[in-house]
mmCIF file of C-alpha atoms in Angstrom:
data_model
loop_
_atom_site.group_PDB
_atom_site.id
_atom_site.type_symbol
_atom_site.label_atom_id
_atom_site.label_comp_id
_atom_site.label_asym_id
_atom_site.label_seq_id
_atom_site.Cartn_x
_atom_site.Cartn_y
_atom_site.Cartn_z
ATOM 1 C CA SER A 27 15.939 6.773 -4.779
ATOM 2 C CA GLN A 28 12.830 7.575 -6.775
ATOM 3 C CA GLN A 29 10.568 7.898 -3.801
ATOM 4 C CA GLY A 30 8.110 10.720 -3.937
ATOM 5 C CA GLU A 31 7.588 13.037 -1.033
ATOM 6 C CA GLU A 32 4.383 14.831 -0.217
ATOM 7 C CA ASP A 33 3.942 18.073 1.581
ATOM 8 C CA PRO A 34 2.564 19.151 3.836
ATOM 9 C CA GLN A 35 2.777 16.134 6.116
ATOM 10 C CA ALA A 36 -0.476 17.183 7.752
ATOM 11 C CA LEU A 37 -3.230 19.564 6.751
ATOM 12 C CA SER A 38 -6.263 20.611 8.766
ATOM 13 C CA ILE A 39 -9.063 22.601 7.120
ATOM 14 C CA GLN A 40 -12.720 23.432 7.559
ATOM 15 C CA GLU A 41 -15.392 21.703 5.540
ATOM 16 C CA GLY A 42 -16.003 23.604 2.320
ATOM 17 C CA GLU A 43 -12.433 24.823 1.971
ATOM 18 C CA ASN A 44 -10.041 23.602 -0.686
ATOM 19 C CA ALA A 45 -7.111 21.324 0.148
ATOM 20 C CA THR A 46 -3.896 21.275 -1.845
ATOM 21 C CA MET A 47 -1.252 18.611 -1.457
ATOM 22 C CA ASN A 48 2.048 18.456 -3.283
ATOM 23 C CA CYS A 49 4.303 15.636 -4.353
ATOM 24 C CA SER A 50 7.883 15.751 -5.570
ATOM 25 C CA TYR A 51 9.894 12.945 -7.091
ATOM 26 C CA LYS A 52 13.425 12.465 -8.318
ATOM 27 C CA THR A 53 13.681 10.668 -11.644
ATOM 28 C CA SER A 54 11.709 10.597 -14.886
ATOM 29 C CA ILE A 55 8.414 8.767 -14.808
ATOM 30 C CA ASN A 56 5.774 7.205 -17.013
ATOM 31 C CA ASN A 57 2.847 7.912 -14.722
ATOM 32 C CA LEU A 58 2.049 9.447 -11.384
ATOM 33 C CA GLN A 59 -0.868 8.254 -9.342
ATOM 34 C CA TRP A 60 -2.666 9.622 -6.309
ATOM 35 C CA TYR A 61 -4.205 7.332 -3.707
ATOM 36 C CA ARG A 62 -6.310 7.847 -0.602
ATOM 37 C CA GLN A 63 -6.028 5.724 2.509
ATOM 38 C CA ASN A 64 -8.556 5.816 5.280
ATOM 39 C CA SER A 65 -7.210 4.802 8.657
ATOM 40 C CA GLY A 66 -6.513 1.072 8.786
ATOM 41 C CA ARG A 67 -7.766 0.471 5.283
ATOM 42 C CA GLY A 68 -6.311 -0.178 1.852
ATOM 43 C CA LEU A 69 -5.339 2.346 -0.771
ATOM 44 C CA VAL A 70 -8.033 3.693 -3.032
ATOM 45 C CA HIS A 71 -6.936 4.877 -6.450
ATOM 46 C CA LEU A 72 -7.970 8.462 -7.209
ATOM 47 C CA ILE A 73 -6.281 9.638 -10.402
ATOM 48 C CA LEU A 74 -3.504 8.548 -12.757
ATOM 49 C CA ILE A 75 -1.764 11.235 -14.776
ATOM 50 C CA ARG A 76 0.628 10.361 -17.562
ATOM 51 C CA SER A 77 3.952 12.076 -18.016
ATOM 52 C CA ASN A 78 2.706 13.810 -21.187
ATOM 53 C CA GLU A 79 -0.329 15.255 -19.409
ATOM 54 C CA ARG A 80 -0.297 18.478 -17.435
ATOM 55 C CA GLU A 81 -3.667 18.473 -15.747
ATOM 56 C CA LYS A 82 -6.468 16.077 -15.049
ATOM 57 C CA HIS A 83 -9.834 16.384 -13.343
ATOM 58 C CA SER A 84 -12.117 13.895 -11.671
ATOM 59 C CA GLY A 85 -15.117 15.278 -9.846
ATOM 60 C CA ARG A 86 -13.817 17.531 -7.064
ATOM 61 C CA LEU A 87 -10.235 16.418 -7.687
ATOM 62 C CA ARG A 88 -7.734 18.262 -9.832
ATOM 63 C CA VAL A 89 -4.235 16.943 -10.410
ATOM 64 C CA THR A 90 -1.417 18.812 -12.077
ATOM 65 C CA LEU A 91 1.940 17.489 -13.200
ATOM 66 C CA ASP A 92 5.073 19.500 -13.924
ATOM 67 C CA THR A 93 7.703 17.129 -15.230
ATOM 68 C CA SER A 94 10.299 19.905 -15.502
ATOM 69 C CA LYS A 95 10.040 20.432 -11.746
ATOM 70 C CA LYS A 96 9.306 16.774 -11.036
ATOM 71 C CA SER A 97 6.287 17.700 -9.005
ATOM 72 C CA SER A 98 2.559 17.142 -8.862
ATOM 73 C CA SER A 99 -0.281 18.642 -6.892
ATOM 74 C CA LEU A 100 -3.644 17.288 -5.826
ATOM 75 C CA LEU A 101 -6.414 19.802 -5.210
ATOM 76 C CA ILE A 102 -9.625 18.766 -3.488
ATOM 77 C CA THR A 103 -12.267 21.442 -3.871
ATOM 78 C CA ALA A 104 -15.175 22.046 -1.512
ATOM 79 C CA SER A 105 -13.827 19.509 0.964
ATOM 80 C CA ARG A 106 -16.082 17.329 3.078
ATOM 81 C CA ALA A 107 -15.535 15.619 6.408
ATOM 82 C CA ALA A 108 -15.535 12.320 4.505
ATOM 83 C CA ASP A 109 -12.379 13.463 2.683
ATOM 84 C CA THR A 110 -10.461 13.034 5.938
ATOM 85 C CA ALA A 111 -7.751 10.493 5.085
ATOM 86 C CA SER A 112 -4.091 10.195 4.131
ATOM 87 C CA TYR A 113 -3.209 10.976 0.544
ATOM 88 C CA PHE A 114 -0.233 9.450 -1.234
ATOM 89 C CA CYS A 115 1.402 9.940 -4.571
ATOM 90 C CA ALA A 116 3.014 6.974 -6.284
ATOM 91 C CA THR A 117 5.437 7.015 -9.182
ATOM 92 C CA ASP A 118 6.980 4.459 -11.434
ATOM 93 C CA ALA A 119 10.251 4.944 -13.303
ATOM 94 C CA LEU A 120 10.651 5.786 -16.968
ATOM 95 C CA ASP A 121 12.576 2.583 -17.642
ATOM 96 C CA ASN A 122 10.486 0.424 -15.338
ATOM 97 C CA PHE A 123 6.738 0.849 -15.074
ATOM 98 C CA ASN A 124 6.448 -2.230 -12.932
ATOM 99 C CA LYS A 125 7.991 -0.878 -9.744
ATOM 100 C CA PHE A 126 6.223 1.811 -7.750
ATOM 101 C CA TYR A 127 7.339 4.219 -5.097
ATOM 102 C CA PHE A 128 5.053 5.844 -2.579
ATOM 103 C CA GLY A 129 5.638 9.034 -0.693
ATOM 104 C CA SER A 130 5.104 9.469 3.028
ATOM 105 C CA GLY A 131 1.668 10.949 2.495
ATOM 106 C CA THR A 132 -0.283 13.976 3.583
ATOM 107 C CA LYS A 133 -2.698 13.438 6.439
ATOM 108 C CA LEU A 134 -5.775 15.566 5.713
ATOM 109 C CA ASN A 135 -8.256 16.397 8.439
ATOM 110 C CA VAL A 136 -11.453 18.116 7.336
ATOM 111 C CA LYS A 137 -13.337 19.545 10.276
ATOM 112 C CA PRO A 138 -17.133 19.635 10.033
ATOM 113 C CA GLU B 19 -16.868 -3.055 -9.332
ATOM 114 C CA PRO B 20 -14.283 -5.872 -9.153
ATOM 115 C CA GLU B 21 -12.099 -5.828 -6.069
ATOM 116 C CA VAL B 22 -8.831 -7.248 -4.836
ATOM 117 C CA THR B 23 -9.534 -9.371 -1.781
ATOM 118 C CA GLN B 24 -7.038 -10.355 0.896
ATOM 119 C CA THR B 25 -7.233 -12.936 3.639
ATOM 120 C CA PRO B 26 -6.927 -13.023 6.529
ATOM 121 C CA SER B 27 -7.573 -9.454 7.607
ATOM 122 C CA HIS B 28 -5.438 -9.995 10.710
ATOM 123 C CA GLN B 29 -2.806 -12.661 11.315
ATOM 124 C CA VAL B 30 -1.050 -13.165 14.644
ATOM 125 C CA THR B 31 1.998 -15.414 14.575
ATOM 126 C CA GLN B 32 4.811 -16.390 16.880
ATOM 127 C CA MET B 33 8.280 -15.215 15.911
ATOM 128 C CA GLY B 34 10.069 -17.836 13.858
ATOM 129 C CA GLN B 35 6.921 -19.270 12.340
ATOM 130 C CA GLU B 36 5.997 -19.167 8.679
ATOM 131 C CA VAL B 37 2.988 -17.230 7.417
ATOM 132 C CA ILE B 38 1.170 -17.221 4.109
ATOM 133 C CA LEU B 39 -0.830 -14.172 3.137
ATOM 134 C CA ARG B 40 -3.431 -14.672 0.457
ATOM 135 C CA CYS B 41 -4.769 -12.422 -2.241
ATOM 136 C CA VAL B 42 -7.305 -12.808 -5.010
ATOM 137 C CA PRO B 43 -6.507 -10.209 -7.673
ATOM 138 C CA ILE B 44 -9.064 -8.803 -10.077
ATOM 139 C CA SER B 45 -9.812 -11.589 -12.520
ATOM 140 C CA ASN B 46 -8.594 -10.137 -15.827
ATOM 141 C CA HIS B 47 -5.495 -8.487 -14.356
ATOM 142 C CA LEU B 48 -2.079 -9.843 -15.223
ATOM 143 C CA TYR B 49 0.311 -7.869 -12.994
ATOM 144 C CA PHE B 50 0.386 -8.531 -9.267
ATOM 145 C CA TYR B 51 2.152 -6.773 -6.437
ATOM 146 C CA TRP B 52 2.863 -6.971 -2.738
ATOM 147 C CA TYR B 53 3.551 -3.932 -0.582
ATOM 148 C CA ARG B 54 4.284 -3.475 3.085
ATOM 149 C CA GLN B 55 3.375 -0.598 5.395
ATOM 150 C CA ILE B 56 4.902 -0.549 8.836
ATOM 151 C CA LEU B 57 2.709 1.367 11.276
ATOM 152 C CA GLY B 58 3.031 5.102 10.714
ATOM 153 C CA GLN B 59 5.435 4.721 7.786
ATOM 154 C CA LYS B 60 5.145 4.882 4.025
ATOM 155 C CA VAL B 61 3.958 2.109 1.759
ATOM 156 C CA GLU B 62 6.980 0.110 0.558
ATOM 157 C CA PHE B 63 7.164 -1.899 -2.643
ATOM 158 C CA LEU B 64 8.103 -5.542 -2.108
ATOM 159 C CA VAL B 65 7.639 -7.405 -5.363
ATOM 160 C CA SER B 66 5.870 -7.464 -8.703
ATOM 161 C CA PHE B 67 4.824 -10.615 -10.535
ATOM 162 C CA TYR B 68 3.920 -11.189 -14.150
ATOM 163 C CA ASN B 69 3.613 -14.243 -16.356
ATOM 164 C CA ASN B 70 4.284 -16.573 -13.437
ATOM 165 C CA GLU B 71 7.542 -15.022 -12.433
ATOM 166 C CA ILE B 72 8.913 -12.161 -10.386
ATOM 167 C CA SER B 73 9.499 -9.122 -12.581
ATOM 168 C CA GLU B 74 10.831 -6.757 -9.923
ATOM 169 C CA LYS B 75 11.702 -6.951 -6.259
ATOM 170 C CA SER B 76 12.984 -4.509 -3.687
ATOM 171 C CA GLU B 77 15.858 -4.818 -1.251
ATOM 172 C CA ILE B 78 13.329 -5.778 1.413
ATOM 173 C CA PHE B 79 12.276 -8.855 -0.524
ATOM 174 C CA ASP B 80 15.098 -11.163 0.514
ATOM 175 C CA ASP B 81 15.267 -14.958 0.806
ATOM 176 C CA GLN B 82 12.816 -14.843 3.684
ATOM 177 C CA PHE B 83 10.052 -13.941 1.252
ATOM 178 C CA SER B 84 8.515 -15.795 -1.669
ATOM 179 C CA VAL B 85 5.489 -15.350 -3.886
ATOM 180 C CA GLU B 86 3.411 -17.827 -5.764
ATOM 181 C CA ARG B 87 0.385 -18.029 -7.985
ATOM 182 C CA PRO B 88 -0.686 -21.552 -7.116
ATOM 183 C CA ASP B 89 -3.791 -21.528 -9.298
ATOM 184 C CA GLY B 90 -5.644 -19.226 -11.663
ATOM 185 C CA SER B 91 -7.010 -16.962 -8.963
ATOM 186 C CA ASN B 92 -4.792 -16.765 -5.877
ATOM 187 C CA PHE B 93 -1.558 -14.865 -5.349
ATOM 188 C CA THR B 94 0.304 -15.588 -2.127
ATOM 189 C CA LEU B 95 3.129 -14.072 -0.111
ATOM 190 C CA LYS B 96 5.034 -16.454 2.126
ATOM 191 C CA ILE B 97 7.245 -15.156 4.909
ATOM 192 C CA ARG B 98 9.528 -17.759 6.428
ATOM 193 C CA SER B 99 10.968 -17.599 9.918
ATOM 194 C CA THR B 100 9.133 -14.402 10.822
ATOM 195 C CA LYS B 101 10.787 -11.668 12.845
ATOM 196 C CA LEU B 102 9.315 -8.991 15.082
ATOM 197 C CA GLU B 103 10.119 -6.359 12.475
ATOM 198 C CA ASP B 104 7.919 -8.156 9.926
ATOM 199 C CA SER B 105 4.912 -6.800 11.800
ATOM 200 C CA ALA B 106 3.137 -4.541 9.322
ATOM 201 C CA MET B 107 0.180 -4.201 7.002
ATOM 202 C CA TYR B 108 0.710 -6.155 3.818
ATOM 203 C CA PHE B 109 -1.158 -4.995 0.739
ATOM 204 C CA CYS B 110 -1.741 -6.871 -2.457
ATOM 205 C CA ALA B 111 -2.444 -5.013 -5.694
ATOM 206 C CA SER B 112 -3.196 -5.944 -9.266
ATOM 207 C CA ARG B 113 -3.177 -4.128 -12.569
ATOM 208 C CA GLY B 114 -4.352 -4.675 -16.118
ATOM 209 C CA THR B 115 -2.072 -5.000 -19.096
ATOM 210 C CA ALA B 116 -1.408 -1.427 -20.126
ATOM 211 C CA SER B 117 1.374 0.511 -18.415
ATOM 212 C CA ASN B 118 -0.932 3.482 -17.848
ATOM 213 C CA GLN B 119 -3.494 1.537 -15.874
ATOM 214 C CA PRO B 120 -3.655 2.056 -12.116
ATOM 215 C CA GLN B 121 -3.034 -0.549 -9.489
ATOM 216 C CA HIS B 122 -6.014 -1.654 -7.463
ATOM 217 C CA PHE B 123 -5.330 -2.495 -3.837
ATOM 218 C CA GLY B 124 -6.868 -4.871 -1.364
ATOM 219 C CA ASP B 125 -7.701 -3.830 2.189
ATOM 220 C CA GLY B 126 -4.559 -5.484 3.497
ATOM 221 C CA THR B 127 -3.579 -8.099 6.048
ATOM 222 C CA ARG B 128 -2.366 -6.852 9.392
ATOM 223 C CA LEU B 129 0.481 -9.151 10.431
ATOM 224 C CA SER B 130 1.438 -9.138 14.098
ATOM 225 C CA ILE B 131 4.524 -11.068 15.141
ATOM 226 C CA LEU B 132 4.750 -11.883 18.840
#
């Protein structure tokens, strides 16, 4: 199975601290994407990183990709209470970019 | 910003009945997807659709399920003879033409089978 797995499963931090979440996957990919899901809502796309990229930034978000280790990390700097949500990575497969696999997610709680 | 919209937001149905979940993808997108998320579990891929046909489907997407693009804007998921274990959030997503474009998700339909 290609399914990615995030760790930790849950993370609780104080507002202002940084949050790091990791994702591992099993087979070669074209892209890896990170999504946020607020409770009971849909998935909001955060960042897409291609397999030939190693790092990408978007505002307070920093994503890294290590294809040799088949892993990615999402760093949220200077976290806010509004960042409280579940975060998922999603991968496709090198020979099939039209089928996506989500991990189990990291539930982030940012305490004010 | 364009959005994927799904209706209804909550559907309650008796076991054995058929349900149709509706989605309006972003207008210039050509790839469409359905996912399922059982409460407390991960998001599971069901099916992808391109050029008026299914391009990929998972093991979950058996003969009980079907998808259709009945007109130029809607994308539907039909579940026949629903079972209790079909209770879940169902998400629709759409994507543009390039393989490195992200999927955009709707807010989902919560399906409750009684």
